[in-house]
Amino acid sequence: MNAVLGALADGSVVAKRNLIHIKRVPDLLIGTLISPIMFILLFAYVFGSAIPAPDGVNYREWLVPGIFAQTVIFGGTITGMGLATDMQKGIIDRFRSLPMAQPAVLIGRTSSDVVTNILTIAIMAATGLAVGWRIRTSIPEAVLGFALLLLFAYAVSWAMAYIGLLVRTPEAFQSLTFLTVFPVTFIANTFVPIDNFPTVLKVVADWNPVSSLVLATRELFGNVGPAGLVRAPEAWSLQHPVAYTLIWVALILLVFVPVASRQYKRATSR
Amino acid sequence: MKRYGKVTALAGVDLVVPQGTVLSLLGPNGAGKTTTVRILTTLLEPDEGSATVAGVDVLREPRQVRRRIGLSGQYAAVDEHLTGFENLDMVGRLYHLGRRRSRERARELLELFRLTEAGDRPAKTYSGGMRRRLDLAGALVAEPPVLFLDEPTTGLDPRSRMDMWDLLSQMVRGGTTLLLTTQYLEEAERLADDIAVIDHGRVIARGTADQLKDQVGGERIEVVVTEDAGVEAARAALQAIAVGEVVVERHSRRLVAPVSGGAACLVEALRRLDSAGVGILDAGLRRPTMDDVFLSLTGRPAEEDVEGGQGSPGAVPGGPPAQRRIDLDQDASTGMRR
């Protein structure tokens, strides 16, 4: 118990450091905040003009949960980026030579991603409301929807922590995440319905946890139209989107918390 | 012993540092200095061998070791977005000094390292020397009994280097045990009680700076005479006191004579040159450099890419690599065994 409390106390010291970064380098946060607003506006009005209302719902309303998901997943990459930078600058060596709880750096990093993500969700929700997105369900369901987004992003943070420690430079990390996160968030029901995808892509999209996350939040916010509620999806993953998403969260954490921690213990810059 | 794939980074390092003394690991890039420091500071696990720091086993109780050490690595490990104060305060909290003590200590160290004025500015506005000082201050936050500094002055301008040396001397007088790595013999000489020369992962010589230089025997007198006619007379005069062949560079009228005996030799040489009637443009006693020590111990220049080291006159004392070892065993506070 003492070890857990110690790790949390040390983790909060590291998290404080990351939050000071956000204050000192506001361009970082502004980038994270502005890009989802830009995405919502671009997709809503550019794609929205060509895409007929999916499941009988206004496209803009249907789209916003997809943008939520994509943005929090990118929010989860900040941890990896920060760790890669710390590796490059030798700060990891300093941390590792201190008598602090070993997982504290990872705990602190991943938790500050949650704080950043809460901020971005607030901004996105406000933008969403402005373009016509609404929460049409109860407060508990809506809270569950936001919690699911944050939880999934938290799991992504741990996976990214591992990658960041592995690649050691922010440049390499950035190109790697760009090449993985973009396809993973696009081959899903994030921006367009998957019904008309070619077969192979449709199977991938059906079982892509981003699809289940997006569908789960759409359902929890009530952004699925009457048609969407009537037509049952074929894949189990999309019939039980909340459960399937939670399975992925558990899976990612079970794999990446240990491997990221092990990688951290062995990490030395250069 | 530490291997990376097929590369053996560390093969035979057997060191003992008595409490309150300074040992310098001297060697070129890639010699194994940083690997040694990383093993002793628990950042790396050796493939074979053992080490104790301040009486604590590095492999069995790494966290206990971390409580007792301070480390300043090769790259100033400061968070550039945090202020100097915030950097030190964070380190204090992570050493578990508590909120109040961490703040106090941060202010004390800023004062000690002449960073008080810059203390509330983000570290990215600091000069290289200031960052280095802040990094070193970070290593001292918990007043550790054992301190590891990996090339603390690499990349500093001469003035900052002198400043750093003064600070380190002060700390050592305070009773800290220090293990320091450096590529500069001058730095090792200035700060260390004892020097271990390390190359290809092995300690190849051990002793004080003077002992190492004597061992190398690279001390020599360099003279430049005023006229071509004086060169032969000067050669004869110098040969009488030299311990080896006097080397003559005719085009520059320069003579280099290996000697042993320091300044007294130089006085004697000047007296003899004077009585031989040789006009002197320049004369001096040259002590061995890091390159000379290396050349002598390993039979090759310190840096693989250094050219012409072999060509410079008098720089090759020759002889087989000396393997003299000086072991210090009493009251060892920091030791490492292969």
Coordinates of C-alpha atoms in Angstrom, one line a residue:
Chain A
M1 CA 0.0 0.0 0.0
N2 CA 2.8 2.3 1.0
A3 CA 4.5 1.6 -2.3
V4 CA 1.4 2.5 -4.2
L5 CA 1.0 5.8 -2.3
G6 CA 4.6 6.6 -2.9
A7 CA 4.3 6.0 -6.6
L8 CA 1.2 8.2 -6.7
A9 CA 3.0 11.0 -4.7
D10 CA 6.0 10.9 -7.0
G11 CA 3.7 10.6 -10.0
S12 CA 2.0 13.8 -9.0
V13 CA 5.3 15.6 -8.8
V14 CA 6.1 14.5 -12.4
A15 CA 2.6 15.4 -13.6
K16 CA 3.0 18.8 -12.1
R17 CA 6.1 19.2 -14.2
N18 CA 4.2 18.3 -17.4
L19 CA 1.4 20.7 -16.5
I20 CA 3.9 23.5 -16.1
H21 CA 5.1 22.7 -19.6
I22 CA 1.6 23.3 -20.9
K23 CA 1.5 26.6 -19.1
R24 CA 5.0 27.6 -20.4
V25 CA 4.6 26.4 -24.0
P26 CA 1.0 27.3 -24.7
D27 CA 1.6 26.7 -28.5
L28 CA 1.6 23.0 -27.7
L29 CA -1.8 23.2 -26.0
I30 CA -3.2 25.6 -28.6
G31 CA -2.2 23.2 -31.3
T32 CA -4.0 20.3 -29.5
L33 CA -7.0 22.5 -28.9
I34 CA -7.3 24.2 -32.3
S35 CA -6.8 21.2 -34.5
P36 CA -10.0 19.4 -33.3
I37 CA -12.0 22.6 -33.8
M38 CA -10.6 22.8 -37.3
F39 CA -11.4 19.1 -37.9
I40 CA -15.0 19.6 -36.7
L41 CA -15.5 22.6 -38.9
L42 CA -13.8 21.1 -42.0
F43 CA -15.5 17.7 -41.8
A44 CA -18.8 19.1 -40.8
Y45 CA -19.0 21.5 -43.7
V46 CA -16.8 20.0 -46.4
F47 CA -17.7 16.3 -46.0
G48 CA -21.0 17.1 -44.5
S49 CA -22.2 18.7 -47.8
A50 CA -21.5 15.4 -49.7
I51 CA -22.5 12.8 -47.1
P52 CA -26.2 12.0 -46.7
A53 CA -27.5 11.8 -43.2
P54 CA -26.2 8.5 -41.9
D55 CA -28.7 6.4 -40.0
G56 CA -31.1 9.3 -40.4
V57 CA -29.1 11.7 -38.3
N58 CA -27.8 15.1 -39.3
Y59 CA -24.1 14.4 -40.4
R60 CA -22.7 17.1 -38.1
E61 CA -24.3 15.5 -35.1
W62 CA -23.1 12.1 -36.2
L63 CA -19.6 13.3 -36.8
V64 CA -18.7 14.9 -33.5
P65 CA -18.3 11.7 -31.4
G66 CA -15.9 10.5 -34.2
I67 CA -13.8 13.6 -33.8
F68 CA -13.9 13.2 -30.0
A69 CA -12.4 9.7 -30.4
Q70 CA -9.7 10.7 -32.9
T71 CA -8.6 13.7 -30.9
V72 CA -8.3 11.9 -27.5
I73 CA -6.3 9.2 -29.2
F74 CA -3.9 11.8 -30.5
G75 CA -4.0 13.3 -27.0
G76 CA -2.7 10.0 -25.7
T77 CA 0.4 10.4 -27.9
I78 CA 1.7 13.3 -25.9
T79 CA 3.1 10.9 -23.3
G80 CA 5.2 9.1 -25.9
M81 CA 6.4 12.4 -27.4
G82 CA 7.4 13.7 -24.0
L83 CA 9.3 10.5 -23.1
A84 CA 11.1 10.4 -26.4
T85 CA 12.2 14.0 -25.8
D86 CA 13.3 13.2 -22.2
M87 CA 15.3 10.3 -23.5
Q88 CA 17.0 12.5 -26.1
K89 CA 17.9 15.1 -23.5
G90 CA 19.1 12.7 -20.8
I91 CA 16.4 13.7 -18.3
I92 CA 15.4 10.1 -18.0
D93 CA 18.9 9.3 -16.7
R94 CA 18.4 11.9 -14.0
F95 CA 15.0 10.5 -13.0
R96 CA 16.2 7.0 -13.0
S97 CA 19.1 7.9 -10.6
L98 CA 16.7 9.3 -8.1
P99 CA 15.2 7.2 -5.2
M100 CA 11.7 7.8 -6.6
A101 CA 9.2 5.1 -7.2
Q102 CA 10.2 3.6 -10.6
P103 CA 6.8 3.8 -12.3
A104 CA 6.2 7.4 -11.2
V105 CA 7.5 9.0 -14.4
L106 CA 5.1 6.9 -16.5
I107 CA 2.2 7.4 -14.1
G108 CA 2.8 11.2 -14.0
R109 CA 3.0 11.4 -17.8
T110 CA 0.0 9.3 -18.6
S111 CA -2.1 11.1 -16.0
S112 CA -1.2 14.5 -17.4
D113 CA -2.5 13.3 -20.7
V114 CA -5.9 12.7 -19.1
V115 CA -5.9 16.3 -17.8
T116 CA -5.1 17.6 -21.3
N117 CA -7.7 15.4 -22.8
I118 CA -10.4 16.7 -20.4
L119 CA -9.5 20.2 -21.6
T120 CA -9.7 19.3 -25.3
I121 CA -13.0 17.4 -24.8
A122 CA -14.5 20.5 -23.2
I123 CA -13.4 22.7 -26.1
M124 CA -14.6 20.2 -28.7
A125 CA -18.0 19.8 -26.9
A126 CA -18.4 23.5 -27.1
T127 CA -17.6 23.6 -30.8
G128 CA -19.8 20.6 -31.3
L129 CA -22.7 22.3 -29.7
A130 CA -22.2 25.3 -31.9
V131 CA -22.4 23.2 -35.1
G132 CA -25.5 21.3 -34.0
W133 CA -24.3 18.4 -31.9
R134 CA -26.5 17.5 -29.0
I135 CA -26.5 15.1 -26.1
R136 CA -29.9 13.4 -26.3
T137 CA -29.6 10.9 -23.5
S138 CA -29.4 11.1 -19.7
I139 CA -26.6 12.6 -17.7
P140 CA -25.2 9.2 -16.5
E141 CA -25.1 7.9 -20.1
A142 CA -23.3 11.1 -21.2
V143 CA -20.8 10.8 -18.3
L144 CA -20.2 7.2 -19.2
G145 CA -19.5 8.3 -22.8
F146 CA -16.9 10.8 -21.8
A147 CA -15.4 8.3 -19.3
L148 CA -15.1 5.7 -22.1
L149 CA -13.2 8.2 -24.3
L150 CA -10.8 9.2 -21.5
L151 CA -10.2 5.5 -20.5
F152 CA -9.4 4.4 -24.0
A153 CA -7.1 7.4 -24.5
Y154 CA -5.4 6.5 -21.2
A155 CA -4.7 3.0 -22.4
V156 CA -3.3 4.5 -25.7
S157 CA -1.0 6.7 -23.5
W158 CA 0.6 3.6 -22.1
A159 CA 1.2 2.0 -25.5
M160 CA 2.7 5.3 -26.7
A161 CA 4.9 5.5 -23.6
Y162 CA 6.4 2.2 -24.7
I163 CA 7.0 3.4 -28.2
G164 CA 8.4 6.7 -27.1
L165 CA 11.0 4.9 -24.9
L166 CA 11.8 2.6 -27.7
V167 CA 12.4 5.1 -30.5
R168 CA 14.3 7.7 -28.3
T169 CA 13.8 10.7 -30.5
P170 CA 10.7 12.9 -30.8
E171 CA 11.1 13.1 -34.6
A172 CA 11.0 9.3 -35.0
F173 CA 8.1 9.1 -32.6
Q174 CA 6.2 11.7 -34.5
S175 CA 6.5 10.0 -37.9
L176 CA 5.7 6.6 -36.4
T177 CA 2.5 7.7 -34.7
F178 CA 1.4 9.7 -37.7
L179 CA 1.8 6.5 -39.8
T180 CA -0.2 4.4 -37.4
V181 CA -2.7 6.6 -35.7
F182 CA -4.1 8.1 -38.9
P183 CA -4.9 4.9 -40.6
V184 CA -6.3 3.3 -37.4
T185 CA -8.6 6.3 -36.8
F186 CA -9.7 6.5 -40.5
I187 CA -10.4 2.8 -41.2
A188 CA -13.3 3.0 -38.8
N189 CA -16.7 4.6 -38.6
T190 CA -15.1 7.8 -37.4
F191 CA -15.9 10.1 -40.3
V192 CA -18.1 8.0 -42.7
P193 CA -20.4 5.0 -42.2
I194 CA -18.5 1.7 -42.9
D195 CA -21.4 -0.1 -44.6
N196 CA -20.0 0.7 -48.1
F197 CA -16.3 -0.1 -47.3
P198 CA -14.7 -2.7 -49.5
T199 CA -15.0 -6.1 -47.8
V200 CA -11.5 -6.3 -46.4
L201 CA -11.6 -2.7 -45.0
K202 CA -15.1 -3.4 -43.7
V203 CA -13.8 -6.4 -41.6
V204 CA -10.9 -4.3 -40.3
A205 CA -13.3 -1.4 -39.5
D206 CA -15.8 -3.7 -37.8
W207 CA -13.3 -5.1 -35.4
N208 CA -11.2 -1.9 -35.0
P209 CA -11.7 -0.8 -31.4
V210 CA -11.9 2.8 -32.7
S211 CA -15.2 1.9 -34.4
S212 CA -16.6 0.4 -31.2
L213 CA -15.4 3.4 -29.2
V214 CA -17.0 5.8 -31.6
L215 CA -20.3 3.8 -31.9
A216 CA -20.4 3.4 -28.1
T217 CA -20.1 7.1 -27.5
R218 CA -22.6 7.9 -30.3
E219 CA -25.1 5.6 -28.6
L220 CA -24.3 7.0 -25.2
F221 CA -24.8 10.6 -26.4
G222 CA -27.9 9.6 -28.4
N223 CA -26.3 10.6 -31.8
V224 CA -27.5 7.5 -33.6
G225 CA -30.7 8.1 -35.6
P226 CA -33.8 5.9 -35.6
A227 CA -32.4 3.9 -38.6
G228 CA -29.2 3.1 -36.8
L229 CA -31.1 1.8 -33.8
V230 CA -33.3 -0.5 -35.9
R231 CA -30.5 -2.0 -38.1
A232 CA -28.4 -4.3 -36.0
P233 CA -24.7 -4.5 -37.0
E234 CA -23.3 -8.0 -38.0
A235 CA -20.1 -7.9 -36.0
W236 CA -20.2 -8.8 -32.3
S237 CA -17.8 -5.9 -31.6
L238 CA -20.4 -3.4 -32.8
Q239 CA -23.3 -5.2 -31.2
H240 CA -21.7 -4.7 -27.9
P241 CA -19.5 -1.6 -28.4
V242 CA -19.1 -0.7 -24.8
A243 CA -18.0 -4.2 -23.7
Y244 CA -15.8 -4.6 -26.8
T245 CA -14.1 -1.3 -26.1
L246 CA -13.5 -2.1 -22.5
I247 CA -12.0 -5.4 -23.5
W248 CA -9.5 -3.5 -25.6
V249 CA -8.7 -1.1 -22.8
A250 CA -8.0 -4.0 -20.5
L251 CA -5.9 -5.7 -23.1
I252 CA -3.8 -2.7 -24.0
L253 CA -3.2 -1.9 -20.3
L254 CA -2.3 -5.5 -19.5
V255 CA 0.2 -5.6 -22.2
F256 CA 1.7 -2.1 -22.2
V257 CA 1.8 -1.2 -18.5
P258 CA 4.3 -4.1 -17.9
V259 CA 6.3 -3.7 -21.1
A260 CA 6.5 0.1 -20.8
S261 CA 7.6 -0.2 -17.2
R262 CA 10.2 -2.7 -18.1
Q263 CA 11.4 -0.5 -21.0
Y264 CA 11.7 2.4 -18.6
K265 CA 13.8 0.4 -16.2
R266 CA 16.3 -0.4 -19.0
A267 CA 16.1 3.0 -20.7
T268 CA 19.2 5.1 -20.9
S269 CA 19.7 7.9 -23.3
R270 CA 22.1 7.1 -26.2
Chain B
M1 CA 31.5 -6.8 -17.6
K2 CA 29.0 -5.3 -19.9
R3 CA 28.3 -6.4 -23.5
Y4 CA 26.1 -4.9 -26.2
G5 CA 25.6 -7.7 -28.6
K6 CA 29.0 -8.6 -29.7
V7 CA 30.6 -5.5 -28.4
T8 CA 32.2 -5.7 -25.0
A9 CA 31.9 -2.2 -23.6
L10 CA 33.4 -3.1 -20.3
A11 CA 35.8 -6.0 -19.6
G12 CA 38.1 -5.4 -16.7
V13 CA 37.3 -2.5 -14.4
D14 CA 38.3 -3.1 -10.9
L15 CA 38.2 0.1 -8.8
V16 CA 38.1 1.1 -5.2
V17 CA 37.6 4.6 -4.1
P18 CA 38.2 5.5 -0.5
Q19 CA 35.6 7.6 1.2
G20 CA 36.2 11.4 0.8
T21 CA 38.5 11.1 -2.1
V22 CA 38.3 11.8 -5.8
L23 CA 38.9 9.2 -8.5
S24 CA 39.0 10.3 -12.1
L25 CA 38.3 7.9 -14.9
L26 CA 40.3 9.2 -17.8
G27 CA 39.9 8.0 -21.3
P28 CA 38.8 8.8 -24.8
N29 CA 35.3 8.6 -26.2
G30 CA 34.0 5.0 -26.2
A31 CA 36.5 3.8 -23.6
G32 CA 33.8 2.7 -21.2
K33 CA 33.7 5.6 -18.8
T34 CA 30.0 6.3 -19.1
T35 CA 29.1 2.6 -19.0
T36 CA 31.0 2.4 -15.7
V37 CA 29.2 5.4 -14.3
R38 CA 25.8 4.0 -15.4
I39 CA 26.5 0.7 -13.8
L40 CA 27.5 2.4 -10.5
T41 CA 24.5 4.7 -10.6
T42 CA 22.1 1.7 -11.2
L43 CA 21.1 2.9 -14.7
L44 CA 22.6 -0.2 -16.3
E45 CA 22.9 -3.8 -15.1
P46 CA 26.3 -5.4 -15.7
D47 CA 26.3 -8.8 -17.4
E48 CA 28.9 -10.0 -14.9
G49 CA 30.6 -8.6 -11.8
S50 CA 29.5 -6.7 -8.8
A51 CA 29.7 -3.2 -7.3
T52 CA 29.0 -1.5 -4.1
V53 CA 28.4 2.2 -3.5
A54 CA 28.6 3.6 0.0
G55 CA 28.6 0.1 1.3
V56 CA 25.4 -0.8 -0.6
D57 CA 25.2 -3.5 -3.3
V58 CA 24.2 -1.9 -6.6
L59 CA 22.5 -4.9 -8.0
R60 CA 20.7 -6.0 -4.9
E61 CA 19.5 -2.7 -3.5
P62 CA 19.5 -0.2 -6.3
R63 CA 17.0 2.1 -4.6
Q64 CA 19.1 2.3 -1.4
V65 CA 22.0 3.2 -3.7
R66 CA 20.0 6.0 -5.3
R67 CA 19.3 7.5 -1.9
R68 CA 23.1 7.9 -1.4
I69 CA 24.2 9.2 -4.7
G70 CA 24.0 12.3 -6.9
L71 CA 24.5 12.0 -10.7
S72 CA 25.3 14.6 -13.2
G73 CA 25.4 13.1 -16.7
Q74 CA 27.2 14.0 -19.9
Y75 CA 24.3 16.1 -21.1
A76 CA 22.9 18.7 -18.8
A77 CA 19.7 16.9 -17.8
V78 CA 17.7 20.0 -17.0
D79 CA 14.1 20.6 -18.0
E80 CA 14.3 23.7 -20.1
H81 CA 10.7 24.7 -19.7
L82 CA 11.0 24.7 -15.9
T83 CA 12.7 27.5 -14.1
G84 CA 16.0 26.8 -12.3
F85 CA 14.1 26.8 -9.0
E86 CA 11.4 24.4 -10.3
N87 CA 14.0 22.0 -11.6
L88 CA 15.7 21.8 -8.2
D89 CA 12.5 21.8 -6.3
M90 CA 11.2 18.8 -8.4
V91 CA 14.4 16.9 -7.8
G92 CA 14.1 17.6 -4.0
R93 CA 10.6 16.3 -4.0
L94 CA 11.6 13.1 -5.8
Y95 CA 14.4 12.6 -3.3
H96 CA 11.5 12.8 -0.8
L97 CA 12.9 15.8 1.1
G98 CA 9.4 17.1 1.7
R99 CA 7.8 20.3 0.3
R100 CA 9.4 22.8 2.6
R101 CA 12.9 21.4 2.7
S102 CA 12.9 21.0 -1.1
R103 CA 12.2 24.6 -1.6
E104 CA 14.8 25.7 0.9
R105 CA 17.4 23.5 -0.6
A106 CA 16.6 24.7 -4.1
R107 CA 17.2 28.4 -3.0
E108 CA 20.4 27.4 -1.2
L109 CA 21.8 25.7 -4.3
L110 CA 20.8 28.5 -6.6
E111 CA 22.7 30.8 -4.3
L112 CA 25.7 28.5 -4.1
F113 CA 25.8 28.1 -7.9
R114 CA 25.3 31.9 -8.6
L115 CA 22.0 31.3 -10.2
T116 CA 19.8 33.2 -7.8
E117 CA 19.0 35.9 -10.3
A118 CA 18.2 33.5 -13.0
G119 CA 16.4 31.2 -10.6
D120 CA 12.9 32.1 -11.7
R121 CA 13.6 32.1 -15.5
P122 CA 13.0 29.1 -17.6
A123 CA 16.2 27.1 -18.0
K124 CA 16.0 27.4 -21.8
T125 CA 17.2 31.0 -21.4
Y126 CA 20.4 29.8 -19.6
S127 CA 23.8 29.7 -21.2
G128 CA 25.6 26.3 -21.5
G129 CA 27.6 27.0 -18.4
M130 CA 24.5 28.0 -16.4
R131 CA 22.7 24.8 -17.5
R132 CA 25.7 22.7 -16.4
R133 CA 25.8 24.4 -13.0
L134 CA 22.0 23.8 -12.6
D135 CA 22.5 20.2 -13.6
L136 CA 25.3 19.8 -11.0
A137 CA 23.1 21.5 -8.4
G138 CA 20.5 18.9 -9.2
A139 CA 23.0 16.2 -8.3
L140 CA 23.7 17.9 -4.9
V141 CA 20.1 18.4 -3.8
A142 CA 20.1 15.5 -1.3
E143 CA 23.7 16.3 -0.1
P144 CA 24.7 12.8 -1.2
P145 CA 27.8 11.2 0.3
V146 CA 28.9 9.9 -3.1
L147 CA 28.8 11.9 -6.3
F148 CA 29.2 10.8 -9.9
L149 CA 30.0 13.3 -12.6
D150 CA 30.2 12.2 -16.2
E151 CA 32.4 14.7 -18.1
P152 CA 31.2 17.7 -16.2
T153 CA 33.0 20.3 -18.2
T154 CA 32.6 18.9 -21.8
G155 CA 31.3 21.6 -24.0
L156 CA 32.1 24.4 -21.7
D157 CA 34.2 27.4 -22.6
P158 CA 37.5 27.8 -20.7
R159 CA 36.1 30.3 -18.2
S160 CA 33.1 28.2 -17.3
R161 CA 35.4 25.2 -17.0
M162 CA 37.5 27.1 -14.5
D163 CA 34.4 28.1 -12.5
M164 CA 33.2 24.5 -12.5
W165 CA 36.6 23.3 -11.2
D166 CA 36.5 25.8 -8.4
L167 CA 33.0 24.6 -7.4
L168 CA 34.0 20.9 -7.5
S169 CA 37.1 21.6 -5.4
Q170 CA 34.9 23.2 -2.8
M171 CA 32.6 20.3 -2.7
V172 CA 35.4 17.8 -2.3
R173 CA 36.8 19.8 0.6
G174 CA 33.4 19.3 2.2
G175 CA 34.1 15.6 2.3
T176 CA 32.1 14.2 -0.7
T177 CA 33.4 11.1 -2.4
L178 CA 33.6 11.9 -6.1
L179 CA 33.9 9.7 -9.2
L180 CA 34.6 11.9 -12.2
T181 CA 35.1 11.0 -15.8
T182 CA 37.0 13.2 -18.2
Q183 CA 38.9 13.3 -21.4
Y184 CA 41.3 15.9 -20.1
L185 CA 44.3 15.0 -18.1
E186 CA 44.5 18.5 -16.9
E187 CA 41.0 18.2 -15.3
A188 CA 41.9 14.8 -13.7
E189 CA 45.1 16.4 -12.4
R190 CA 43.4 19.4 -11.0
L191 CA 40.6 17.6 -9.2
A192 CA 41.5 14.0 -8.6
D193 CA 43.5 12.3 -5.8
D194 CA 43.8 9.3 -8.1
I195 CA 43.4 8.6 -11.8
A196 CA 42.4 5.4 -13.5
V197 CA 43.1 5.4 -17.2
I198 CA 40.5 3.4 -19.1
D199 CA 40.6 2.2 -22.6
H200 CA 38.5 -0.4 -24.5
G201 CA 36.6 -1.2 -21.3
R202 CA 39.8 -1.9 -19.3
V203 CA 41.7 0.0 -16.6
I204 CA 45.1 0.1 -18.1
A205 CA 46.9 2.3 -15.5
R206 CA 46.2 3.7 -12.2
G207 CA 47.9 6.3 -10.0
T208 CA 48.2 10.0 -9.3
A209 CA 48.7 12.5 -12.1
D210 CA 52.4 12.7 -11.4
Q211 CA 52.8 9.0 -11.2
L212 CA 51.1 8.6 -14.5
K213 CA 53.3 11.2 -16.1
D214 CA 56.4 9.8 -14.7
Q215 CA 55.3 6.4 -15.9
V216 CA 54.8 7.8 -19.4
G217 CA 58.1 9.7 -19.1
G218 CA 56.9 12.2 -21.6
E219 CA 58.5 15.2 -20.0
R220 CA 60.7 17.1 -22.4
I221 CA 62.4 20.4 -23.1
E222 CA 61.6 22.3 -26.2
V223 CA 64.0 24.9 -27.5
V224 CA 63.9 27.2 -30.6
V225 CA 67.3 28.7 -31.4
T226 CA 67.8 32.0 -33.2
E227 CA 70.3 30.9 -35.9
D228 CA 70.8 27.9 -38.1
A229 CA 74.4 27.8 -37.0
G230 CA 73.4 27.3 -33.4
V231 CA 71.4 24.1 -34.0
E232 CA 74.3 21.7 -33.7
A233 CA 75.7 23.3 -30.6
A234 CA 72.3 23.3 -29.0
R235 CA 71.8 19.6 -29.9
A236 CA 75.1 18.7 -28.2
A237 CA 74.2 20.8 -25.1
L238 CA 70.8 19.2 -24.7
Q239 CA 71.9 15.7 -25.5
A240 CA 74.1 15.9 -22.4
I241 CA 71.1 16.1 -20.1
A242 CA 68.5 14.2 -22.2
V243 CA 67.3 10.8 -21.2
G244 CA 66.8 9.8 -24.9
E245 CA 67.5 11.0 -28.4
V246 CA 67.2 14.7 -29.0
V247 CA 64.9 15.4 -32.0
V248 CA 65.8 18.2 -34.3
E249 CA 63.5 20.0 -36.7
R250 CA 65.9 21.9 -38.9
H251 CA 63.5 24.1 -40.9
S252 CA 62.0 25.6 -37.7
R253 CA 65.3 25.5 -35.7
R254 CA 63.5 23.6 -33.0
L255 CA 64.9 20.9 -30.7
V256 CA 63.0 18.5 -28.4
A257 CA 64.9 16.7 -25.7
P258 CA 63.2 14.0 -23.5
V259 CA 64.2 14.7 -19.9
S260 CA 63.2 13.7 -16.4
G261 CA 63.6 16.0 -13.4
G262 CA 61.3 18.9 -14.2
A263 CA 62.2 22.5 -13.8
A264 CA 65.7 21.8 -12.5
C265 CA 66.4 20.2 -15.9
L266 CA 65.2 23.3 -17.7
V267 CA 67.5 25.6 -15.6
E268 CA 70.4 23.3 -16.3
A269 CA 69.6 23.2 -20.1
L270 CA 69.5 27.0 -20.3
R271 CA 72.8 27.3 -18.4
R272 CA 74.5 24.9 -20.8
L273 CA 73.0 26.5 -23.9
D274 CA 74.1 29.9 -22.6
S275 CA 77.6 28.8 -22.0
A276 CA 77.7 27.2 -25.5
G277 CA 76.8 30.6 -26.8
V278 CA 73.6 29.6 -28.4
G279 CA 71.0 32.3 -29.0
I280 CA 67.5 31.2 -27.8
L281 CA 64.2 32.4 -29.2
D282 CA 62.0 30.2 -27.1
A283 CA 62.4 27.5 -24.5
G284 CA 60.1 25.6 -22.2
L285 CA 59.4 22.4 -20.3
R286 CA 56.6 20.4 -21.6
R287 CA 54.7 17.9 -19.4
P288 CA 52.9 14.9 -21.0
T289 CA 49.4 15.5 -22.3
M290 CA 46.5 13.1 -22.3
D291 CA 47.6 12.1 -25.8
D292 CA 51.1 11.2 -24.6
V293 CA 49.7 9.1 -21.7
F294 CA 47.6 7.3 -24.2
L295 CA 50.2 6.8 -26.8
S296 CA 52.5 5.4 -24.2
L297 CA 50.0 3.1 -22.6
T298 CA 48.2 1.8 -25.6
G299 CA 50.7 2.4 -28.4
R300 CA 48.2 4.5 -30.4
P301 CA 46.8 8.0 -30.1
A302 CA 43.9 8.7 -27.7
E303 CA 41.4 9.4 -30.5
E304 CA 41.4 7.1 -33.5
D305 CA 40.7 10.0 -35.8
V306 CA 43.6 12.2 -34.5
E307 CA 46.2 12.4 -37.3
G308 CA 49.8 13.2 -37.0
G309 CA 50.1 12.4 -33.3
Q310 CA 52.8 10.0 -34.2
G311 CA 54.6 12.7 -36.3
S312 CA 55.1 15.4 -33.8
P313 CA 58.7 15.4 -32.6
G314 CA 59.4 13.9 -29.2
A315 CA 55.9 12.7 -28.7
V316 CA 56.8 9.0 -28.8
P317 CA 58.6 7.9 -25.7
G318 CA 58.1 4.3 -26.9
G319 CA 58.4 1.3 -24.8
P320 CA 55.9 -1.4 -24.0
P321 CA 52.6 -0.4 -22.4
A322 CA 53.1 0.0 -18.7
Q323 CA 50.7 -1.9 -16.5
R324 CA 51.5 -0.6 -13.1
R325 CA 48.6 -0.6 -10.8
I326 CA 48.0 1.1 -7.5
D327 CA 45.3 -0.3 -5.4
L328 CA 43.7 1.6 -2.6
D329 CA 41.9 -0.7 -0.3
Q330 CA 41.4 1.0 3.0
D331 CA 37.9 2.1 4.1
A332 CA 36.5 1.7 0.6
S333 CA 33.3 3.6 0.2
T334 CA 32.9 2.9 -3.5
G335 CA 34.2 -0.2 -5.1
M336 CA 33.7 -2.1 -8.2
R337 CA 34.9 -5.5 -9.1
R338 CA 34.8 -7.3 -12.4

